[in-house]
Structures are given as C-alpha cells and as structure tokens.
Amino acid sequence: MGDMTNSDFYSKNQRNEANHAGEFGCTLQELRSLMELRGTEAVVKIKETYGETEGLCRHLKTSPTEGLAGTAADLEKRKLIFGKNFIPPKKPKTFLQLVWEALQDVTLIILEIAAIISLGLSFYQPPGEGNEGCGTATGGAEDEGEAEAGWIEGAAILLSVICVVLVTAFNDWSKEKQFRGLQSRIEQEQKFTVVRGGQVIQIPVAEIVVGDIAQVKYGDLLPADGIFIQGNDLKIDESSLTGESDQVRKSVDKDPMLLSGTHVMEGSGRMLVTAVGVNSQTGIIFTLLGAGGEEEEKKDKKAKQQDGAAAMEMQPLKSAEGGEGDDKDKKKSNMHKKEKSVLQGKLTKLAVQIGKAGLVMSAITVIILVLYFAIDTFVVNKKQWLPECTPVYVQYFVKFFIIGVTVLVVAVPEGLPLAVTISLAYSVKKMMKDNNLVRHLDACETMGNATAICSDKTGTLTTNRMTVVQAYVGDVHYKEIPDPDSVPAKTLDLLVNAIAINSAYTTKILPPEKEGGLPRQVGNKTECGLLGFVLDLKQDYEPVRNLIPEEKLYKVYTFNSVRKSMSTVIKMPDGSFRMYSKGASEIVLKKCSRILNAAGEPRIFRPRDRDEMVKKVIEPMACDGLRTICVAFRDFSSSPEPDWDNENDILSDLTCICVVGIEDPVRPEVPEAIRKCQRAGITVRMVTGDNINTARAIAIKCGIIHPGEDFLCLEGKEFNRRIRNEKGEIEQERIDKIWPKLRVLARSSPTDKHTLVKGIIDSTQVEQRQVVAVTGDGTNDGPALKKADVGFAMGIAGTDVAKEASDIILTDDNFSSIVKAVMWGRNVYDSISKFLQFQLTVNIVAVIVAFTGACITQDSPLKAVQMLWVNLIMDTFASLALATEPPTEALLLRKPYGRNKPLISRTMMKNILGHAVYQLTLIFTLLFVGEKMFKIDSGRNAPLHSPPSEHYTIIFNTFVMMQLFNEINARKIHGERNVFDGIFRNPIFCTIVLGTFAIQIVIVQFGGKPFSCSPLQLDQWMWCVFIGLGELVWGQVIATIPTSRLKFLKEAGRLTEKEEVPEEELNEDVEEIDHAERELRRGQILWFRGLNRIQTQIEVVNTFKSGTSFQGALRRQSSVTSQTQDVTNISSPSHVSLSNALSSPTSTSAAAAGHPRREGIP
C-alpha cells in the first residue's frame, strides 16, 4: 500500500482534522461514517445532522448550483483535510527482486554450481607430486603460469551468468516501467465533469476534491463517493461493490448514496462529492486488501488463494481509481477472461519440446565423456585409481559436467520468452503512436490472427459529426435546411423549445477553436446535430434553457436502448404539463396521433398516413444514409395529474412536430482501411442501432458490401427470429447458417451484438476457429467487448464501462487504427517466427558440434564461456534485433495464420535445416582438417589446462560469423529473395549486428584464457568472415529449392484443438447475457460480500486504528456474522470460507442466490 501503513495514514489525517475541524462543518470521520449508511437510514442521518443536502453543502462550503469557487488555496486545503482522490499503487518490484527472479532459472543454477565446483577444485593443489602417474591428467604443455590460471574458466562462467541475469532483469524492469507508464497514460486520460464557479468543466479524476459538484451521466464510472443532490431517472449498477446484479434506482429522498467504482447505467444528475481516494468505499476496501496483501506476502505459502482473489478484484476498480496493478496482476485478473494467448501456447509447447531434446543430448554427452575417460584411463592404460589422484579425476569429471551443462544451455531457447516480451513491449510502445492504447499485452498479438471485425457504425466508420441535412416540417419535405420564414411561426417556436429543453443540458455547440473551423460539438452528438439545426434556422437555444434551467424540469425519461427515445416534461405557467419527445422516427411516429400541418395546426395522423410517410419521407432519407429523428410533443391537463410512472400511457397520443434526417459522413480513410482488411482475409461486419436502410447505405459507402453480391443485411428482430428455435432458445446451428453471409446487423440491441460475437467464436463450421475483434463505445457493449477475442473501446466517445471491458483503446475512435493494430499483431507473430528460425539454427548446430566434438575428441570445440557468449548473441541480442522489425504493408497481403497453424512453417524448417547443414559441414571440416588448411597446431585432444589454441579459436570465430550473417537471412521467413529489404528502417538491427561484430573482435583478440581464445592473424580473420558471408549465398541456394518438393519436412509448434480450450472454459456454464455481468464478476460477488459485511460494521474503524491484520478483522468478523445471520456452522475462520467459496463455482452461485448458510462452508 505504498510506504504508508493504514494506521499512519489514518493518524495523519486525524491530526489534520484536529487542526482544521473549525473550517468545515464536518470532519473526515463524520463523512466516512455517513457514507457507510445506505438507503433511508442515510436520508434520515443527513436530515438529522445537516438538515437536507443543502445544509451539507453549506457545511462543506459549496453551492449545489455554482459548485466550488475553484481557487487554488481552497482546493489545496480540501486535499489536505479530506485527502486526494488517488489510491496509492502497489510498490513495483525493485531491480534486485527482478535479478533474484532471473537467478531462479534452472539451467543457470546448474551452471553456477558447476562453476563454483570448478573454481574450488582449481584452488585445491593435490598433495605430493603423485599426479605424474594420474593418466593423461597433465600434458607437457602445462607450466606453472598456466596452472595458476585454472580458476579462470569457473570465474568466466560465473561472470557470463551474471551478464545473462542482469540483461534479463533489466528487460523485465523496463517492461514493468513501460507498463506503468501505459497505466498512468490511461489514468491521465480519465476526465470527469464538475461544476466550478458556475462553469461546467472537465478535470482529471485525481483532481476531484470533497465538496465538488460532479455531473454524472449514463455510462460514467463514478470516481468518488457522493450524495445525489438533483437529477432524473438515475440507475446505478453497484455489482462491483455489492455483487447484486440488479440496477439500483437512486433518488434524492429515498437512496441518495453514490459510491465510487459503480457504473451509471441510465439517467443523469449531480452529486456532491463527500469522500475521495482512500476514504471512499472502494478506497477502504483497497486499503484492506492492500494491508491484507502485505500480510499475505509474509504468509504467502498459506494463503495463495486469497491473494489471487485480491489481485482479481483490484483490477476492475484499479484503472478506474488511479492505482495500478503490476503486470502480473493484470495477467492474473485476466486469466478468467481470456484463454492463454495463442502465441504463448504455441511457444510454451515448443520450448518444452526443445528443452527435453536438449536435456537428453546433454545427458548422453556427459555419459559418453565419462565412460570414454574411464575406459581410456583405467582399462586401456591399466592405471590404478590412487587416492592422491582423486582431485585430478574429479576435476576432469567437473569439466565433463560443465560441457554437458553447456550443451543444455545452448539447447534451451531461453530467448523465446524474452523475444516475445520485447516484441510485444516494443509493439505496444509503437502502437501508441498509431492511436492504439493496448491494455492487455496479448491482445496485440491476437489481433494478428483476427478473422472478423464487428464494428459499430457511429463514430468508428463515420466521423461522429452529426448535421441535419433534410427535414419534413409542415407537410413539406425539404431536401436542404428550410428558410426560417417558410416554417410556420408556431411550429418553429415548438421546434426550438422541443429541441432545447428535451436534450441533455451538457450538450452544447461552442464556437470553433480556430478561425474558419467547424463549431465544436460537446456532449451527445445526435443532440448536437439537432441543436445545430436550431442554429441553422437562425434561432437560439440558450435563452430557452436559461428560462427553464435543469432544476425546473418536472420529469425526464432518459434515453436507453429499450425506449430508443427521450422525453422531458415541464410545468407550464398555467399549471398544465407539456411533454417533449424525440427518438427514432419509426418508433416515435407509431405513438403519434396528430401532426402539425402547413399552418402550424395539429391535424389527425392515421396509421395509413404514417405508412405513406414512411414510404415517401423516411425510406428515401434512410436510403441516402441519413438517420431519421422524429420530434413530437403532448399536452396534459393539471388535474388530475397524470401517472408519470405508467410510461405506455404517457408516451402515446403525441403530436409530431417534424422529422429530420441527420447525416453522419463516412470518415474519408475508412473505405481504404476496409479494403485492406478484406484483402488481408478479414471480414468486416457492421453492427448498428440504426435503421436498416441507413445502415445499408453507409455499408455500401464504406465498401463493406458491394451491390450485386450475395450478402445478408438483417434487422435485430429478424436475426433473433432466425437464430432461435420454437422455445426461443438460441441454437448454434441456426447461427452457423447466418453468420458467414451476414454483413450488416441493423436496429440491434447490445444483446444481439453479444449473441453474434459468441455465435461466431463458438462456431465449428469452418476449420479454423474464428478470432473476433469487436468495437464498442456504450455501457451496454461491455459483455460483447469482454466476450470477443479483442475488444476495442472508443477513447473519445467511449464510456468508462466500455473502456474497462476492452483490451485496446482507440484514442482517435478511428476504424483505420484497427487496421494498424492488425498490422502490428501480424508483425509480432512474424518477429517471433524470424527469431525462432535464427535461434533454432544456432541451437541445432551448437548442440551437434558440442555433442560430436565431445564424443570424438573428448572436449567440446566450443567452450562453456564461448557457448554462453553465443547464447547471449542468439538470445538476448537477436531477440532485440529481430523483434523490433517495423511492420510493412506487405503483412496485410496474406490471410490470417489462424489458431492452429504451426509456428514453424515448412519454408522455415527448410531454412533451418539448410543453414544447419552448411554450418555443420564447415565446422567439422575446420575441426578435423583445419590445422592442415591453416598450417597451425591441432587443438584436438589438448590436456586439461592447456592454453587456448588458434585452431579452436578459428572454429569459434567462424561459428559466430556464420550466426551473424545468418541473422540477416532470418529477417525473411516466407522464402523471399531480398533479405536486405528495408534493413535500414530498423536501426536497432544494424546497431546490434555491428556491435556484436565489434565485441567478437575484442573477445578473439584480447579474450585470452577466460574465453579460451588466442589472437588470430588478419588472413585467418578474412577466412572466418568469408565463410560467414557464404551464409548469404547459401541462403539464395536454399530459396531456390521449392518447398513443395520437401514433403518429408515436419512443421513444429502447432496447437491442437484439444489444448485450445483450457479447462476453466469448459466447465463454465453457458452464459446468458443478462447474467453476463454477474458471470464476469463471479469471484467478485463473494469477495465483496465478505468485505461488505466487514465494511458495514464498525470493526473496520478499529482495524484501521490498531492496524491489525486483515485476517484478524475477518476472524473477529466471523463471530459477528454468526450473530447477525444465525449461521451456526462457521467453525473455521471466515477467511477460509471466503477462499473456499471462491474456488468452487457451485457455492458462488448459491451465495449469489442468497443462501446465507451456504457461505460458511464447514
């Protein structure tokens, strides 16, 4: 919980309170205890203590209409007394912790042990000169100076291990840092609307202080606790705190408590902020969890589950509140949402296979070496094992062991995970520039496999700048904006009032930012279009709003996806009521029984008139791609007052004022982006709430459908009729008949969107499982975004709820950014493949060389330290070089790989084996006849501590040169000829290749004993480089061989269908959409229920004060619980029952259904 334990935090605030209690009429403590009340008790408490909410506002020195004055001093004082709206994040892992983690690698541990043994033995001088008779232990070449240098090899191994560890740790650390940077980016972008000094402004969430008047509206995630002071029809989803999935209706007189971290599902209003940051309800839970977390870490072994649960829960609220989960938390919380990413699955499998092979090879190497030595020394030369020779023999065995381990080190591709992380981290960083803010790393790579994109229309495919271009007023259909004089005065007046009053007052049209620009639209874009229409009619909406401010609105029926209309009731001066309505024209017209004629007088409007209007006015507008909105009104008498809750009666018998056609132009770059998608084998589908004709017109403009092709455009109703059986259940077979041809789904509800996504993902009709990306911006898109493989939320128009459920946020709301994401995703995949192709060649060669060398010459031609250096080039540097290749447009010219395509294709296998053959041929040639070619001493069969030979140095050098040039070959994996294509676009690659070359020169010329190198002449160097260059020529030879001829080549690293669905997915019950939210929060429900009980008891306060552990509170709690709930069977401490319940799905549903007895599992 940061550096401050709860008790410090608490006492600090207490001290501040004491100093300032006089300034505000209530203390932090009073407000905190007030926020723990619910419903009517809260109303009573406010009345008793403060006398209405106005009193509370006075106490907090704020005005319900004007808000705070917003002076810097005042804001600072409030932050000091009531705290900042910020929950301190968990401390990141320190560099040392990361180093420690990197050291846990098994192969490295084995190496360290071997190196330490080798070091120890080199310092041990056997007694007496008895070692003359110990077989081939000492050769004549050894003199005093060399014997001293025996320790060097051990030390060098240790040093290189340290290098590898530091590099790994540094990589992890920078990844973590990037991730935190990303998190804070997400947080800075979170703004909230507050009223300060009478002005409505947007401020970052962290700037909100107690006493602020915040404007809440549909789709917001509440950033702090507060009291509802005015508004209409507000419904909140509090499941993130209480686990109840029903929406809670808030009203000033019944339940005014608004809690941070909950979602506004409907309506709008204002709230007075009363608690922020650590003092808000979510903050309190976090502090408990945080304290719990610290305790847990000490007793980590005991309570693994609890911690997992904590991590899971801290996620959804985290990014909302301004804390950040570390990377691992993010992954943990997400495990229940997504299966393991495809790439990781394939890689893990491949790495395990390679590792096993390496282990076998290294074991065989050691056995052969030991046997050969034993037979040679004791059988052939008939030597006795003398006690004084033991250390010498042991030293030999240690040397063999080190060789074996070296083979293993080279065989195990520990660069794989590194390459993936580097590649993903690099891509994520670069994707920021392409307006993709990636929240979950693996989403980036999944995007490369995407086969279908279900996109919203408004704002994604279109510009989301709504303008009215046609209107039907007073029996005339105007193809452009009518002249104000041609519209009857009565109608005009009604129209201006209807639009100005019956729209959110937060929606405005502001003057353009720069001269000659378009006016700025703030708020709901459709309403902006209508307000623009008022301005185009040379009228003004501001005076109307000033005359009837928001507080005076009598009743508001806010827009939601069921009503598809919005209505506002006002009280007329004579006491009667007038209601203005607006909404989708086909829906509102059905409720109209009159229409204003050319004189501005109402005339009867019969169903057949309506049908005619639909044909003559609405369909032609829709076919031009316009969205049609109908504006209407109705008058009610004052006595008897209508029953406002009976919506069906109220919303009927309306009088139509006009119908307008709103244009939302297609973004200019979208048709090209969609063409790229289609060329890349990705199907784009449009899912929209608009009328089908509008949708079809826009789809044709975008190029989603081409006239004359055989595609389906369905309305939501028709879609549901086709996919459900007689009982009304959805059947997969029926969906399978529809989705392959479906391109446009119009008038669709969020449920339809979820059904479609789920249907496509679960379909087994095609041999590849479909990978679906979905875009969404509304609160109700949450379930579909979560269900999809990759969910894109809109950064500008998207609600907090949608962003919370998404994987990637499009910061510019633009469809063409999705195409960029596809490109980057495919690039990640290709980068990994490039790296694999390079890595496996080195692996095969190094292992075979070390193995055969050891068997034939009793010593690996490549020494342990050299192998570690090769490993460092191969793994760390190559993964950096190859994983940072920038994407090219060419990536979009091929079909997606699909989930079960192997990582290593036939072409790659051909390249790997082809290059391996070249390298092995040359190395063995050098090993066995090299000394004759270069006229130097043979390095074979050298004694134990002999100085490094030129012969083996040449082999090592050639080996590295071949790897370097092969790295260039590895840049292309689809058998392209030109491997240098675009090489200068990747400066990292060039730097690494040149850098490695330079270091290699230093190692060979000055490495000496530690690297077992002896300096080489210029001509020898030329030969090494020349052989290396041969790699590039050989690459061309390999490219000429057609892959189709090589049927015998096996592919590797594929995921079989079986492994694709992890267990937890199988035993999840089929989600019903209504419970989708509940399902997603399954663990949460229980967790928070447990916490909610604690939280409502005064126990919490004591826990804070005494700073005791979380579990202590729970234990004490368990006794309280049993009294309050007459639960007799809690015999174990409550925390056990919580974690048990978390692990078993059945108990969760039981608890959710509210059987208290099931919760304490005995």
Tab-separated table of C-alpha atoms in Angstrom, residues 722-857:
chain	number	residue	atom	x	y	z
A	722	ARG	CA	-33.831	-16.864	-37.399
A	723	ILE	CA	-31.443	-17.999	-34.658
A	724	ARG	CA	-33.989	-19.137	-32.081
A	725	ASN	CA	-35.961	-22.371	-32.056
A	726	GLU	CA	-39.652	-22.729	-31.132
A	727	LYS	CA	-38.848	-22.454	-27.418
A	728	GLY	CA	-36.998	-19.217	-28.016
A	729	GLU	CA	-33.575	-20.694	-27.274
A	730	ILE	CA	-30.573	-19.733	-29.353
A	731	GLU	CA	-29.228	-22.623	-31.432
A	732	GLN	CA	-25.661	-22.683	-32.694
A	733	GLU	CA	-26.626	-24.494	-35.926
A	734	ARG	CA	-29.023	-21.693	-36.767
A	735	ILE	CA	-26.378	-19.033	-36.156
A	736	ASP	CA	-23.994	-21.033	-38.354
A	737	LYS	CA	-26.445	-20.734	-41.240
A	738	ILE	CA	-26.449	-16.947	-40.945
A	739	TRP	CA	-23.122	-15.507	-39.868
A	740	PRO	CA	-20.892	-16.419	-42.808
A	741	LYS	CA	-23.006	-14.203	-45.101
A	742	LEU	CA	-24.154	-11.598	-42.596
A	743	ARG	CA	-22.546	-8.205	-43.219
A	744	VAL	CA	-24.925	-5.693	-41.612
A	745	LEU	CA	-26.959	-6.116	-38.442
A	746	ALA	CA	-29.243	-3.093	-38.007
A	747	ARG	CA	-31.553	-1.979	-35.174
A	748	SER	CA	-29.593	-4.350	-32.998
A	749	SER	CA	-29.601	-4.393	-29.220
A	750	PRO	CA	-26.413	-4.953	-27.201
A	751	THR	CA	-27.692	-8.487	-26.548
A	752	ASP	CA	-27.767	-9.173	-30.293
A	753	LYS	CA	-24.197	-7.974	-30.564
A	754	HIS	CA	-23.094	-10.333	-27.789
A	755	THR	CA	-25.052	-13.223	-29.340
A	756	LEU	CA	-23.458	-12.633	-32.734
A	757	VAL	CA	-19.917	-12.446	-31.339
A	758	LYS	CA	-20.430	-15.540	-29.208
A	759	GLY	CA	-22.012	-17.374	-32.156
A	760	ILE	CA	-19.069	-16.636	-34.441
A	761	ILE	CA	-16.486	-17.575	-31.810
A	762	ASP	CA	-18.212	-20.849	-30.878
A	763	SER	CA	-18.844	-21.830	-34.484
A	764	THR	CA	-17.259	-25.070	-35.634
A	765	GLN	CA	-18.385	-24.664	-39.215
A	766	VAL	CA	-15.035	-23.513	-40.549
A	767	GLU	CA	-11.868	-25.479	-39.934
A	768	GLN	CA	-10.186	-22.532	-38.207
A	769	ARG	CA	-11.765	-21.179	-35.053
A	770	GLN	CA	-12.735	-17.596	-35.835
A	771	VAL	CA	-10.886	-14.856	-33.975
A	772	VAL	CA	-13.234	-11.917	-33.498
A	773	ALA	CA	-12.473	-8.287	-32.758
A	774	VAL	CA	-15.293	-6.006	-31.632
A	775	THR	CA	-15.556	-2.262	-31.276
A	776	GLY	CA	-17.859	-0.672	-28.743
A	777	ASP	CA	-18.448	2.612	-27.018
A	778	GLY	CA	-21.600	2.283	-24.936
A	779	THR	CA	-22.032	0.946	-21.443
A	780	ASN	CA	-24.144	-1.877	-22.813
A	781	ASP	CA	-21.352	-3.037	-25.149
A	782	GLY	CA	-19.431	-4.340	-22.127
A	783	PRO	CA	-20.465	-8.002	-22.417
A	784	ALA	CA	-19.693	-8.144	-26.155
A	785	LEU	CA	-16.304	-6.475	-25.641
A	786	LYS	CA	-15.450	-8.976	-22.922
A	787	LYS	CA	-16.613	-11.960	-24.952
A	788	ALA	CA	-14.645	-11.014	-28.048
A	789	ASP	CA	-11.033	-12.119	-28.517
A	790	VAL	CA	-10.048	-8.480	-28.755
A	791	GLY	CA	-12.301	-5.663	-27.585
A	792	PHE	CA	-11.671	-2.153	-28.916
A	793	ALA	CA	-13.168	0.705	-26.930
A	794	MET	CA	-13.511	4.222	-28.254
A	795	GLY	CA	-11.159	6.613	-26.492
A	796	ILE	CA	-13.162	9.770	-27.206
A	797	ALA	CA	-16.796	8.700	-27.367
A	798	GLY	CA	-16.442	5.576	-25.241
A	799	THR	CA	-17.871	5.368	-21.756
A	800	ASP	CA	-15.684	4.292	-18.833
A	801	VAL	CA	-17.537	0.999	-18.645
A	802	ALA	CA	-16.660	0.147	-22.230
A	803	LYS	CA	-13.004	1.080	-21.690
A	804	GLU	CA	-12.936	-1.094	-18.600
A	805	ALA	CA	-14.104	-4.142	-20.559
A	806	SER	CA	-11.814	-3.574	-23.525
A	807	ASP	CA	-8.334	-4.792	-24.448
A	808	ILE	CA	-7.296	-1.913	-26.668
A	809	ILE	CA	-8.489	1.687	-26.563
A	810	LEU	CA	-8.622	3.542	-29.881
A	811	THR	CA	-7.512	7.005	-28.885
A	812	ASP	CA	-8.860	8.551	-32.093
A	813	ASP	CA	-12.025	6.404	-32.446
A	814	ASN	CA	-10.974	5.621	-35.979
A	815	PHE	CA	-11.509	2.359	-37.840
A	816	SER	CA	-8.236	2.707	-39.734
A	817	SER	CA	-6.386	2.418	-36.417
A	818	ILE	CA	-7.808	-1.101	-36.128
A	819	VAL	CA	-6.056	-1.973	-39.383
A	820	LYS	CA	-2.822	-0.679	-37.871
A	821	ALA	CA	-3.431	-2.968	-34.888
A	822	VAL	CA	-3.817	-5.932	-37.264
A	823	MET	CA	-0.568	-4.998	-38.936
A	824	TRP	CA	1.295	-4.786	-35.617
A	825	GLY	CA	-0.258	-8.046	-34.428
A	826	ARG	CA	0.889	-9.905	-37.513
A	827	ASN	CA	4.256	-8.283	-37.147
A	828	VAL	CA	4.641	-9.660	-33.616
A	829	TYR	CA	3.899	-13.109	-34.951
A	830	ASP	CA	6.396	-12.747	-37.756
A	831	SER	CA	9.059	-11.317	-35.465
A	832	ILE	CA	8.771	-14.354	-33.242
A	833	SER	CA	8.996	-16.652	-36.254
A	834	LYS	CA	12.093	-14.835	-37.528
A	835	PHE	CA	13.694	-15.161	-34.145
A	836	LEU	CA	12.801	-18.857	-33.965
A	837	GLN	CA	14.260	-19.532	-37.379
A	838	PHE	CA	17.526	-17.928	-36.318
A	839	GLN	CA	17.592	-19.413	-32.847
A	840	LEU	CA	16.858	-22.983	-33.863
A	841	THR	CA	19.609	-22.981	-36.496
A	842	VAL	CA	22.115	-21.937	-33.844
A	843	ASN	CA	20.700	-24.452	-31.396
A	844	ILE	CA	20.906	-27.394	-33.752
A	845	VAL	CA	24.433	-26.549	-34.848
A	846	ALA	CA	25.804	-25.767	-31.402
A	847	VAL	CA	24.329	-28.883	-29.843
A	848	ILE	CA	25.549	-31.199	-32.578
A	849	VAL	CA	29.023	-29.628	-32.582
A	850	ALA	CA	29.361	-29.842	-28.809
A	851	PHE	CA	27.983	-33.378	-28.787
A	852	THR	CA	30.040	-34.903	-31.604
A	853	GLY	CA	33.099	-32.900	-30.625
A	854	ALA	CA	32.851	-34.268	-27.115
A	855	CYS	CA	32.349	-37.832	-28.291
A	856	ILE	CA	35.180	-37.824	-30.812
A	857	THR	CA	37.759	-35.526	-29.256
